[in-house]
């Protein structure tokens, strides 16, 4: 056909525009589903990515002294990684701009302050996890320095001014009352107290406590208390202490002597008693401890060993009180010792270093080995973790100049690994590995417990009890409606049962939680007796009808069985409830609930799996009923006629022919029902206690994936691991139901083809 | 005889009866559920008789309790064995739950009374139920009425209650529309100023203009405020003295009083009038006392608005998709995929839509919209936080399959002879669709939309994430430009049920209100469903007639 004016007629154009628009609209449905899938994956994906550690900016320091005098002893950086600082052997602190800002160029010196008074000499600088730097002087005195960054907004401009603060006063603090020199020191600080534990050069252990007159936040004025700590092991009295640490809550000190560890109680007013002693190298006696540190939260102690391992120990409640126990270990290096361990301030991540500068990044709870690689040339360089744990700052020195180097760390979700989500994890303070879901708590250094097992289990349990209740009722009702019921009655019965599907689940949930749960608690025997009484009553009614004289049978034919049963079943129900208190009195000593808890030893929740099973069962009955009914009703009539003609009874035909033919349809109905039960939110939210426990008991509640999302999503921080794990829960639900629905649809399609060929 | 039993058993007849029992149980549960909600919901509005109980407790102390009977239950006598109550010869005891109100006098407004302790029970004629704006109901005998500090005859009371009612209405009018709109204007000026600042367009002249606008508005505000204060002083003028059940005399300012009624004096007709009036108030009033009293108007309004918005989005999309599937799509893999997509969209749990809506629409799309169009109000979000628009879009996706399936069914019922006839007469496919198919399918489309509305009206889980709140300070539709505020949060009947039933401080007191709300919601949804089903049935009949 040639191109004539006709084919460009507006009508034709309109027609093809309509075709395009409608096609686009149709495809958009598929697009929506794919979009939901992709978006969920997009949010979930980052939690399974491991960490990256990459060199970032570096600035060289402008110093005139020789390199030995200018040796950098400690480094640090501000919250936004904009300003870095160092403390050198001269006792000078210098602040440098790391990144270009509105006011300053990268590399610019912002501030230099002398930290030492006339005549003082610096022996060592100890770093802490809360930005306090302990300057140990050769005289055995110390001074605490806190670099601070004050932020000022001038209009839209943000200005950061570094300054140096002395939280315990500018005056040097005498650690040893006798004025001895100090060879080892550790320090911890709380707002009203600060404690030093020091070993002097003549191997005496000292505890020096600074007690604030008011609060160190406002006022450095304090009183000092000196104590001598007795060495716990006589044989060790001549051994130098290798590692010491104090917990931030100032309750315990951990001191390691020659591979033996002693835990001291610091809360005793008069004495410093030993609480525990243990040897962390019990399993590998030939090894040697080369590093020790407290993990964030200070419940765990990490030991680095000569053989390149990191061991995690914490206190576990056992038969003979709380004992320290090795929980897990990390292999850091095959050839080298672990010489340094740097824990993060708020999370359970830690960095390790070996003497040759090989570094590693680990997370304890998830047992994740997040990153390993060569970071430095030696382990002797000062290193610090940035306050937001998104960078490391290193003081490099080489022959020409000293530099401050920033190393970017991206380690957003170390707490999530596949094994932490689905396997038992030994959490701090727990007696044994367990599946726990506990996403939040009051404290900052809380160990988040993200096991999806309890809530996935809850989902399964709720769905299981719902199906247990719904499947028999729905399928038997469908069989009767489709196969035995006269069309006239079927026309009203079917829409009535299907009406249940339209009932909002929030109403079912509310009735289950506020009406059904207390009712069932009060009439527990009635609920269980109904399971026996209802079939029994049905059977008796049927038998009685069978025995009725013919002329009455004509008036009430068997076709009206559901209606005949109605009064009898109602009566049975009423009877069961009426005699329930009596049964309780006679059999269960007055209160079945008490009986279950006390005599059977089973915990009983008012909102339990039984309530959920019944309430959610009601929600899925119409789904299963409707589809089963359709499947049975559309079994070709000639099949049943043939069977009946060969002399089979109605029931035999049903079981041997109809149900067999319709079984794929029934299967897909059950699948759809299961999909609905798995994803149902409001009923479980309202009818259970939402406790994430793993227990099949029918008298216990549960928490499901969907209810968990509804409860926790509104308060989770966008982009946090918690937020992404909740998306993962949604994704799991999505995949679950996708599989069920697609399977059901596939089976149904096959069945439809089969019927049409019959 | 035995033989006949045996054959009866073998024929499977008992099993047929068993399956019949399945139908019976399903029917009992549907009807029972609806009946339960209806009866509990409606009794909330019916004026209950007020009882006076004279109690002599186990220690011999005598007192009076006045209130409505809330619940009656039988408990085994053994449960009370630890008390000193004389229960000789009794197997079980009746226990009454009585709502006594009077929250300022007693800490709990409910109490249990054990039947053997009740010495006498009566229904005094002149006990008044005073419905108050705060602190719940008060039950007592009205003794005195003070107008401007002077004692007057109690018979004049209705007149003064009416007066307070009018004044309260003026106050709330002033607060809700006039003062609110001034605040809204002030906020707009602040945002405009900030916008100019960000665009570096804030000239001196503009700034001065803003300043003068603000000054003018503030002047208006002061005027309104003094007016408001005057009204407040007016409304607090009168009070009554009421004798409570313990004999205490309590002053109740008429300002607090919404309605005074004498339930025990009412005849059936008066009670019915009261009943209708209570229903009216329930539907038309704002909630009070943390949602546990008063009406549900904002929740109805929010539900309706959200559902309407959703309808606007879902109808064209669903219809177009159904037309594509039925009229255009070929028999290929893509179509199969599409059908699986539709089935899955229907099967994905609603909470997953909520999660998706929150992440994608609210945080991603909404966050970007804020960056582009509303930088002046950052960091407080405009569209970047849950709101009625995102709820509507999320529910539109959720209900899309409902519309598609229903429309497609309608399309399938249209005899193909109609299409062929139209095409044979030279109409294009688009014209056939528009002129022939769509009009014929319109009842089916209608059915789909109604079912979608019913579904959306009852859905709560996703809304909890994308826009519903316990108490919205303002409706999403008001007198301030641009009138429809799509970014605002809203209240929803379904969520109201969850919130009041499970999160309110006084669940016992709120329970009747929850039943009433549930009844309202069920009525709406059942009515919508019935309409849809009847339209569909009529349509089926019509096409059956067409085919023959």
PDB file of N, CA, C and O in Angstrom, chain A residues 11 15 23 26 39 476 480 500 502-504 506-507 510 535 542-543 546-547 558 562 618 649 651 686 709 723 737-738 741-742 745, chain B residues 1 5 8 11 15 17-19 24 29-30 33 324 338 343-344 347 349 351 355 359 363-364 426 430-431 494 502 514 522 525 529:
ATOM      1  N   UNK A  11      -7.589  10.174  12.565  1.00  0.00           N
ATOM      2  CA  UNK A  11      -8.172   9.007  13.215  1.00  0.00           C
ATOM      3  C   UNK A  11      -7.144   7.910  13.404  1.00  0.00           C
ATOM      4  O   UNK A  11      -7.071   7.272  14.447  1.00  0.00           O
ATOM      5  N   UNK A  15      -5.545   6.471  16.734  1.00  0.00           N
ATOM      6  CA  UNK A  15      -5.573   5.038  16.991  1.00  0.00           C
ATOM      7  C   UNK A  15      -4.214   4.543  17.449  1.00  0.00           C
ATOM      8  O   UNK A  15      -4.111   3.799  18.423  1.00  0.00           O
ATOM      9  N   UNK A  23      -0.602   0.290  25.698  1.00  0.00           N
ATOM     10  CA  UNK A  23       0.470  -0.681  25.900  1.00  0.00           C
ATOM     11  C   UNK A  23       1.379  -0.234  27.027  1.00  0.00           C
ATOM     12  O   UNK A  23       1.756  -1.037  27.889  1.00  0.00           O
ATOM     13  N   UNK A  26      -0.248  -0.893  30.249  1.00  0.00           N
ATOM     14  CA  UNK A  26      -0.247  -2.306  30.597  1.00  0.00           C
ATOM     15  C   UNK A  26       1.107  -2.757  31.112  1.00  0.00           C
ATOM     16  O   UNK A  26       1.207  -3.422  32.145  1.00  0.00           O
ATOM     17  N   UNK A  39      13.884  -1.911  44.144  1.00  0.00           N
ATOM     18  CA  UNK A  39      14.106  -0.937  45.208  1.00  0.00           C
ATOM     19  C   UNK A  39      14.453  -1.641  46.516  1.00  0.00           C
ATOM     20  O   UNK A  39      15.356  -1.215  47.235  1.00  0.00           O
ATOM     21  N   UNK A 476     -13.710 -28.087  53.688  1.00  0.00           N
ATOM     22  CA  UNK A 476     -14.961 -28.853  53.813  1.00  0.00           C
ATOM     23  C   UNK A 476     -16.150 -27.989  53.412  1.00  0.00           C
ATOM     24  O   UNK A 476     -17.066 -28.463  52.736  1.00  0.00           O
ATOM     25  N   UNK A 480     -18.726 -28.887  50.266  1.00  0.00           N
ATOM     26  CA  UNK A 480     -20.181 -28.980  50.369  1.00  0.00           C
ATOM     27  C   UNK A 480     -20.868 -27.982  49.451  1.00  0.00           C
ATOM     28  O   UNK A 480     -21.820 -28.305  48.743  1.00  0.00           O
ATOM     29  N   UNK A 500     -16.489 -12.199  54.113  1.00  0.00           N
ATOM     30  CA  UNK A 500     -15.505 -12.190  55.190  1.00  0.00           C
ATOM     31  C   UNK A 500     -14.161 -11.663  54.699  1.00  0.00           C
ATOM     32  O   UNK A 500     -13.401 -11.073  55.444  1.00  0.00           O
ATOM     33  N   UNK A 502     -13.661  -9.303  52.768  1.00  0.00           N
ATOM     34  CA  UNK A 502     -13.661  -7.847  52.707  1.00  0.00           C
ATOM     35  C   UNK A 502     -13.505  -7.218  54.077  1.00  0.00           C
ATOM     36  O   UNK A 502     -13.176  -6.048  54.184  1.00  0.00           O
ATOM     37  N   UNK A 503     -13.750  -7.991  55.131  1.00  0.00           N
ATOM     38  CA  UNK A 503     -13.634  -7.412  56.478  1.00  0.00           C
ATOM     39  C   UNK A 503     -12.207  -6.943  56.715  1.00  0.00           C
ATOM     40  O   UNK A 503     -11.261  -7.696  56.526  1.00  0.00           O
ATOM     41  N   UNK A 504     -12.027  -5.693  57.117  1.00  0.00           N
ATOM     42  CA  UNK A 504     -10.673  -5.208  57.350  1.00  0.00           C
ATOM     43  C   UNK A 504      -9.997  -6.036  58.443  1.00  0.00           C
ATOM     44  O   UNK A 504     -10.618  -6.357  59.456  1.00  0.00           O
ATOM     45  N   UNK A 506      -7.871  -5.134  60.444  1.00  0.00           N
ATOM     46  CA  UNK A 506      -7.703  -4.392  61.691  1.00  0.00           C
ATOM     47  C   UNK A 506      -8.868  -4.692  62.637  1.00  0.00           C
ATOM     48  O   UNK A 506      -8.714  -4.763  63.852  1.00  0.00           O
ATOM     49  N   UNK A 507     -10.037  -4.950  62.059  1.00  0.00           N
ATOM     50  CA  UNK A 507     -11.198  -5.262  62.901  1.00  0.00           C
ATOM     51  C   UNK A 507     -11.073  -6.674  63.466  1.00  0.00           C
ATOM     52  O   UNK A 507     -11.326  -6.913  64.649  1.00  0.00           O
ATOM     53  N   UNK A 510      -8.508  -6.476  66.180  1.00  0.00           N
ATOM     54  CA  UNK A 510      -9.005  -5.818  67.389  1.00  0.00           C
ATOM     55  C   UNK A 510      -9.946  -6.733  68.162  1.00  0.00           C
ATOM     56  O   UNK A 510      -9.861  -6.855  69.388  1.00  0.00           O
ATOM     57  N   UNK A 535     -17.540 -31.923  65.935  1.00  0.00           N
ATOM     58  CA  UNK A 535     -17.700 -33.076  65.035  1.00  0.00           C
ATOM     59  C   UNK A 535     -18.674 -34.105  65.606  1.00  0.00           C
ATOM     60  O   UNK A 535     -19.479 -34.678  64.869  1.00  0.00           O
ATOM     61  N   UNK A 542     -26.446 -36.046  62.192  1.00  0.00           N
ATOM     62  CA  UNK A 542     -26.562 -36.796  60.940  1.00  0.00           C
ATOM     63  C   UNK A 542     -27.226 -38.143  61.187  1.00  0.00           C
ATOM     64  O   UNK A 542     -28.121 -38.558  60.448  1.00  0.00           O
ATOM     65  N   UNK A 543     -26.791 -38.784  62.254  1.00  0.00           N
ATOM     66  CA  UNK A 543     -27.346 -40.105  62.565  1.00  0.00           C
ATOM     67  C   UNK A 543     -28.823 -39.991  62.909  1.00  0.00           C
ATOM     68  O   UNK A 543     -29.642 -40.776  62.431  1.00  0.00           O
ATOM     69  N   UNK A 546     -30.726 -39.595  59.830  1.00  0.00           N
ATOM     70  CA  UNK A 546     -30.786 -40.864  59.127  1.00  0.00           C
ATOM     71  C   UNK A 546     -31.896 -41.749  59.694  1.00  0.00           C
ATOM     72  O   UNK A 546     -32.561 -42.495  58.981  1.00  0.00           O
ATOM     73  N   UNK A 547     -32.097 -41.660  61.004  1.00  0.00           N
ATOM     74  CA  UNK A 547     -33.094 -42.495  61.673  1.00  0.00           C
ATOM     75  C   UNK A 547     -34.502 -41.922  61.589  1.00  0.00           C
ATOM     76  O   UNK A 547     -35.446 -42.556  62.020  1.00  0.00           O
ATOM     77  N   UNK A 558     -31.793 -33.722  52.983  1.00  0.00           N
ATOM     78  CA  UNK A 558     -30.381 -33.662  53.346  1.00  0.00           C
ATOM     79  C   UNK A 558     -29.693 -32.457  52.722  1.00  0.00           C
ATOM     80  O   UNK A 558     -28.671 -31.986  53.217  1.00  0.00           O
ATOM     81  N   UNK A 562     -26.637 -27.938  56.148  1.00  0.00           N
ATOM     82  CA  UNK A 562     -26.035 -26.841  56.940  1.00  0.00           C
ATOM     83  C   UNK A 562     -27.067 -26.138  57.811  1.00  0.00           C
ATOM     84  O   UNK A 562     -26.775 -25.737  58.934  1.00  0.00           O
ATOM     85  N   UNK A 618      -9.740 -17.019  60.277  1.00  0.00           N
ATOM     86  CA  UNK A 618     -10.918 -16.366  59.697  1.00  0.00           C
ATOM     87  C   UNK A 618     -10.535 -15.532  58.487  1.00  0.00           C
ATOM     88  O   UNK A 618     -11.282 -15.460  57.517  1.00  0.00           O
ATOM     89  N   UNK A 649     -21.267 -44.036  45.180  1.00  0.00           N
ATOM     90  CA  UNK A 649     -22.120 -43.091  45.907  1.00  0.00           C
ATOM     91  C   UNK A 649     -21.587 -41.690  45.671  1.00  0.00           C
ATOM     92  O   UNK A 649     -20.493 -41.496  45.139  1.00  0.00           O
ATOM     93  N   UNK A 651     -20.474 -39.638  47.819  1.00  0.00           N
ATOM     94  CA  UNK A 651     -19.227 -39.399  48.540  1.00  0.00           C
ATOM     95  C   UNK A 651     -18.046 -40.062  47.838  1.00  0.00           C
ATOM     96  O   UNK A 651     -16.972 -39.474  47.711  1.00  0.00           O
ATOM     97  N   UNK A 686      -1.945  -7.118  66.709  1.00  0.00           N
ATOM     98  CA  UNK A 686      -2.876  -6.836  67.786  1.00  0.00           C
ATOM     99  C   UNK A 686      -3.175  -8.063  68.642  1.00  0.00           C
ATOM    100  O   UNK A 686      -3.524  -7.929  69.812  1.00  0.00           O
ATOM    101  N   UNK A 709       8.097  -5.279  61.249  1.00  0.00           N
ATOM    102  CA  UNK A 709       8.288  -4.089  60.407  1.00  0.00           C
ATOM    103  C   UNK A 709       7.367  -2.972  60.892  1.00  0.00           C
ATOM    104  O   UNK A 709       7.789  -1.832  61.069  1.00  0.00           O
ATOM    105  N   UNK A 723      17.418  -0.204  59.726  1.00  0.00           N
ATOM    106  CA  UNK A 723      16.497   0.155  58.649  1.00  0.00           C
ATOM    107  C   UNK A 723      16.640  -0.822  57.488  1.00  0.00           C
ATOM    108  O   UNK A 723      15.658  -1.342  56.956  1.00  0.00           O
ATOM    109  N   UNK A 737       6.004 -14.673  49.374  1.00  0.00           N
ATOM    110  CA  UNK A 737       4.680 -14.633  48.760  1.00  0.00           C
ATOM    111  C   UNK A 737       4.795 -14.752  47.255  1.00  0.00           C
ATOM    112  O   UNK A 737       3.920 -15.320  46.612  1.00  0.00           O
ATOM    113  N   UNK A 738       5.891 -14.228  46.693  1.00  0.00           N
ATOM    114  CA  UNK A 738       6.076 -14.343  45.245  1.00  0.00           C
ATOM    115  C   UNK A 738       6.125 -15.817  44.860  1.00  0.00           C
ATOM    116  O   UNK A 738       5.456 -16.241  43.914  1.00  0.00           O
ATOM    117  N   UNK A 741       2.600 -17.445  45.381  1.00  0.00           N
ATOM    118  CA  UNK A 741       1.593 -16.990  44.416  1.00  0.00           C
ATOM    119  C   UNK A 741       1.893 -17.474  43.020  1.00  0.00           C
ATOM    120  O   UNK A 741       0.997 -17.884  42.287  1.00  0.00           O
ATOM    121  N   UNK A 742       3.185 -17.403  42.637  1.00  0.00           N
ATOM    122  CA  UNK A 742       3.520 -17.815  41.289  1.00  0.00           C
ATOM    123  C   UNK A 742       3.270 -19.303  41.130  1.00  0.00           C
ATOM    124  O   UNK A 742       2.719 -19.752  40.132  1.00  0.00           O
ATOM    125  N   UNK A 745      -0.464 -19.832  40.879  1.00  0.00           N
ATOM    126  CA  UNK A 745      -0.980 -19.387  39.592  1.00  0.00           C
ATOM    127  C   UNK A 745      -0.601 -20.371  38.489  1.00  0.00           C
ATOM    128  O   UNK A 745      -1.410 -20.722  37.628  1.00  0.00           O
TER     129      UNK A 745
ATOM    130  N   UNK B   1     -31.032 -53.821  61.200  1.00  0.00           N
ATOM    131  CA  UNK B   1     -30.779 -52.459  61.701  1.00  0.00           C
ATOM    132  C   UNK B   1     -29.303 -52.121  61.618  1.00  0.00           C
ATOM    133  O   UNK B   1     -28.894 -51.120  61.075  1.00  0.00           O
ATOM    134  N   UNK B   5     -27.216 -49.266  59.339  1.00  0.00           N
ATOM    135  CA  UNK B   5     -26.241 -48.318  59.878  1.00  0.00           C
ATOM    136  C   UNK B   5     -24.929 -48.422  59.139  1.00  0.00           C
ATOM    137  O   UNK B   5     -24.294 -47.425  58.794  1.00  0.00           O
ATOM    138  N   UNK B   8     -25.115 -46.969  55.776  1.00  0.00           N
ATOM    139  CA  UNK B   8     -25.186 -45.500  55.908  1.00  0.00           C
ATOM    140  C   UNK B   8     -23.777 -44.940  56.139  1.00  0.00           C
ATOM    141  O   UNK B   8     -23.369 -43.954  55.537  1.00  0.00           O
ATOM    142  N   UNK B  11     -21.619 -45.387  52.944  1.00  0.00           N
ATOM    143  CA  UNK B  11     -21.966 -44.497  51.831  1.00  0.00           C
ATOM    144  C   UNK B  11     -21.268 -43.151  51.959  1.00  0.00           C
ATOM    145  O   UNK B  11     -21.254 -42.351  51.043  1.00  0.00           O
ATOM    146  N   UNK B  15     -19.672 -38.096  56.348  1.00  0.00           N
ATOM    147  CA  UNK B  15     -18.668 -37.145  55.869  1.00  0.00           C
ATOM    148  C   UNK B  15     -19.309 -35.973  55.153  1.00  0.00           C
ATOM    149  O   UNK B  15     -18.841 -34.837  55.230  1.00  0.00           O
ATOM    150  N   UNK B  17     -22.111 -34.801  55.936  1.00  0.00           N
ATOM    151  CA  UNK B  17     -22.593 -33.930  57.015  1.00  0.00           C
ATOM    152  C   UNK B  17     -21.453 -33.134  57.636  1.00  0.00           C
ATOM    153  O   UNK B  17     -21.612 -31.981  58.019  1.00  0.00           O
ATOM    154  N   UNK B  18     -20.290 -33.789  57.744  1.00  0.00           N
ATOM    155  CA  UNK B  18     -19.129 -33.084  58.289  1.00  0.00           C
ATOM    156  C   UNK B  18     -18.791 -31.868  57.436  1.00  0.00           C
ATOM    157  O   UNK B  18     -18.495 -30.781  57.931  1.00  0.00           O
ATOM    158  N   UNK B  19     -18.825 -32.084  56.112  1.00  0.00           N
ATOM    159  CA  UNK B  19     -18.483 -30.947  55.258  1.00  0.00           C
ATOM    160  C   UNK B  19     -19.572 -29.879  55.353  1.00  0.00           C
ATOM    161  O   UNK B  19     -19.279 -28.680  55.282  1.00  0.00           O
ATOM    162  N   UNK B  24     -21.636 -24.530  57.919  1.00  0.00           N
ATOM    163  CA  UNK B  24     -22.361 -23.954  59.048  1.00  0.00           C
ATOM    164  C   UNK B  24     -21.435 -23.108  59.911  1.00  0.00           C
ATOM    165  O   UNK B  24     -21.770 -21.974  60.281  1.00  0.00           O
ATOM    166  N   UNK B  29     -19.714 -17.962  61.849  1.00  0.00           N
ATOM    167  CA  UNK B  29     -18.676 -17.001  62.200  1.00  0.00           C
ATOM    168  C   UNK B  29     -18.851 -15.673  61.468  1.00  0.00           C
ATOM    169  O   UNK B  29     -18.648 -14.608  62.065  1.00  0.00           O
ATOM    170  N   UNK B  30     -19.250 -15.712  60.196  1.00  0.00           N
ATOM    171  CA  UNK B  30     -19.445 -14.428  59.486  1.00  0.00           C
ATOM    172  C   UNK B  30     -20.582 -13.649  60.132  1.00  0.00           C
ATOM    173  O   UNK B  30     -20.421 -12.472  60.507  1.00  0.00           O
ATOM    174  N   UNK B  33     -19.855 -12.575  63.708  1.00  0.00           N
ATOM    175  CA  UNK B  33     -18.900 -11.469  63.776  1.00  0.00           C
ATOM    176  C   UNK B  33     -19.597 -10.142  63.511  1.00  0.00           C
ATOM    177  O   UNK B  33     -19.428  -9.167  64.258  1.00  0.00           O
ATOM    178  N   UNK B 324      -5.287  -3.282  28.048  1.00  0.00           N
ATOM    179  CA  UNK B 324      -4.123  -3.815  27.348  1.00  0.00           C
ATOM    180  C   UNK B 324      -4.128  -5.335  27.407  1.00  0.00           C
ATOM    181  O   UNK B 324      -3.974  -6.005  26.392  1.00  0.00           O
ATOM    182  N   UNK B 338       3.095 -10.571  32.550  1.00  0.00           N
ATOM    183  CA  UNK B 338       2.200  -9.527  33.049  1.00  0.00           C
ATOM    184  C   UNK B 338       1.151 -10.123  33.978  1.00  0.00           C
ATOM    185  O   UNK B 338       0.843  -9.561  35.028  1.00  0.00           O
ATOM    186  N   UNK B 343      -1.043 -11.062  39.489  1.00  0.00           N
ATOM    187  CA  UNK B 343      -1.327 -11.983  40.593  1.00  0.00           C
ATOM    188  C   UNK B 343      -0.444 -11.652  41.793  1.00  0.00           C
ATOM    189  O   UNK B 343      -0.882 -11.631  42.937  1.00  0.00           O
ATOM    190  N   UNK B 344       0.827 -11.382  41.505  1.00  0.00           N
ATOM    191  CA  UNK B 344       1.749 -11.116  42.608  1.00  0.00           C
ATOM    192  C   UNK B 344       1.497  -9.779  43.260  1.00  0.00           C
ATOM    193  O   UNK B 344       1.630  -9.644  44.470  1.00  0.00           O
ATOM    194  N   UNK B 347      -0.894 -10.417  45.659  1.00  0.00           N
ATOM    195  CA  UNK B 347      -0.534 -11.298  46.761  1.00  0.00           C
ATOM    196  C   UNK B 347       0.537 -10.758  47.681  1.00  0.00           C
ATOM    197  O   UNK B 347       0.696 -11.256  48.778  1.00  0.00           O
ATOM    198  N   UNK B 349       2.254  -8.962  50.517  1.00  0.00           N
ATOM    199  CA  UNK B 349       1.669  -8.472  51.774  1.00  0.00           C
ATOM    200  C   UNK B 349       1.626  -6.943  51.795  1.00  0.00           C
ATOM    201  O   UNK B 349       2.546  -6.283  51.301  1.00  0.00           O
ATOM    202  N   UNK B 351       2.084  -4.835  54.047  1.00  0.00           N
ATOM    203  CA  UNK B 351       3.145  -4.134  54.775  1.00  0.00           C
ATOM    204  C   UNK B 351       4.355  -3.899  53.871  1.00  0.00           C
ATOM    205  O   UNK B 351       5.071  -2.907  54.015  1.00  0.00           O
ATOM    206  N   UNK B 355       6.465  -0.513  53.292  1.00  0.00           N
ATOM    207  CA  UNK B 355       7.919  -0.352  53.349  1.00  0.00           C
ATOM    208  C   UNK B 355       8.417   0.303  52.064  1.00  0.00           C
ATOM    209  O   UNK B 355       9.202   1.254  52.080  1.00  0.00           O
ATOM    210  N   UNK B 359      10.176   3.993  51.774  1.00  0.00           N
ATOM    211  CA  UNK B 359      11.534   4.157  51.268  1.00  0.00           C
ATOM    212  C   UNK B 359      11.554   4.908  49.948  1.00  0.00           C
ATOM    213  O   UNK B 359      12.292   5.874  49.783  1.00  0.00           O
ATOM    214  N   UNK B 363      10.930   8.873  51.232  1.00  0.00           N
ATOM    215  CA  UNK B 363      12.307   9.330  51.413  1.00  0.00           C
ATOM    216  C   UNK B 363      12.988   9.685  50.100  1.00  0.00           C
ATOM    217  O   UNK B 363      13.690  10.677  50.017  1.00  0.00           O
ATOM    218  N   UNK B 364      12.777   8.861  49.063  1.00  0.00           N
ATOM    219  CA  UNK B 364      13.532   9.110  47.834  1.00  0.00           C
ATOM    220  C   UNK B 364      12.857  10.181  46.990  1.00  0.00           C
ATOM    221  O   UNK B 364      13.425  11.246  46.748  1.00  0.00           O
ATOM    222  N   UNK B 426     -16.070   0.196  10.106  1.00  0.00           N
ATOM    223  CA  UNK B 426     -15.004   1.127   9.732  1.00  0.00           C
ATOM    224  C   UNK B 426     -14.416   1.896  10.887  1.00  0.00           C
ATOM    225  O   UNK B 426     -13.561   2.754  10.692  1.00  0.00           O
ATOM    226  N   UNK B 430      -9.288   2.124  18.445  1.00  0.00           N
ATOM    227  CA  UNK B 430      -9.425   3.092  19.536  1.00  0.00           C
ATOM    228  C   UNK B 430     -10.863   3.566  19.647  1.00  0.00           C
ATOM    229  O   UNK B 430     -11.417   3.690  20.747  1.00  0.00           O
ATOM    230  N   UNK B 431     -11.473   3.815  18.488  1.00  0.00           N
ATOM    231  CA  UNK B 431     -12.864   4.286  18.502  1.00  0.00           C
ATOM    232  C   UNK B 431     -13.798   3.223  19.047  1.00  0.00           C
ATOM    233  O   UNK B 431     -14.718   3.501  19.817  1.00  0.00           O
ATOM    234  N   UNK B 494      -9.466   2.962  60.249  1.00  0.00           N
ATOM    235  CA  UNK B 494      -8.853   1.687  60.621  1.00  0.00           C
ATOM    236  C   UNK B 494      -7.744   1.887  61.643  1.00  0.00           C
ATOM    237  O   UNK B 494      -7.661   1.177  62.645  1.00  0.00           O
ATOM    238  N   UNK B 502      -5.555  -0.146  71.277  1.00  0.00           N
ATOM    239  CA  UNK B 502      -4.331  -0.761  71.769  1.00  0.00           C
ATOM    240  C   UNK B 502      -3.301   0.212  72.314  1.00  0.00           C
ATOM    241  O   UNK B 502      -2.386  -0.191  72.976  1.00  0.00           O
ATOM    242  N   UNK B 514     -14.287   2.017  70.324  1.00  0.00           N
ATOM    243  CA  UNK B 514     -13.626   1.217  69.297  1.00  0.00           C
ATOM    244  C   UNK B 514     -14.662   0.367  68.573  1.00  0.00           C
ATOM    245  O   UNK B 514     -14.637   0.257  67.350  1.00  0.00           O
ATOM    246  N   UNK B 522     -17.051  -1.199  59.231  1.00  0.00           N
ATOM    247  CA  UNK B 522     -17.615  -2.414  58.638  1.00  0.00           C
ATOM    248  C   UNK B 522     -18.830  -2.072  57.795  1.00  0.00           C
ATOM    249  O   UNK B 522     -19.004  -2.583  56.695  1.00  0.00           O
ATOM    250  N   UNK B 525     -17.679  -0.675  54.515  1.00  0.00           N
ATOM    251  CA  UNK B 525     -17.026  -1.641  53.636  1.00  0.00           C
ATOM    252  C   UNK B 525     -18.006  -2.695  53.149  1.00  0.00           C
ATOM    253  O   UNK B 525     -18.030  -3.038  51.960  1.00  0.00           O
ATOM    254  N   UNK B 529     -19.057  -3.339  49.301  1.00  0.00           N
ATOM    255  CA  UNK B 529     -18.935  -4.650  48.683  1.00  0.00           C
ATOM    256  C   UNK B 529     -20.242  -5.153  48.117  1.00  0.00           C
ATOM    257  O   UNK B 529     -20.283  -5.710  47.024  1.00  0.00           O
TER     258      UNK B 529
END
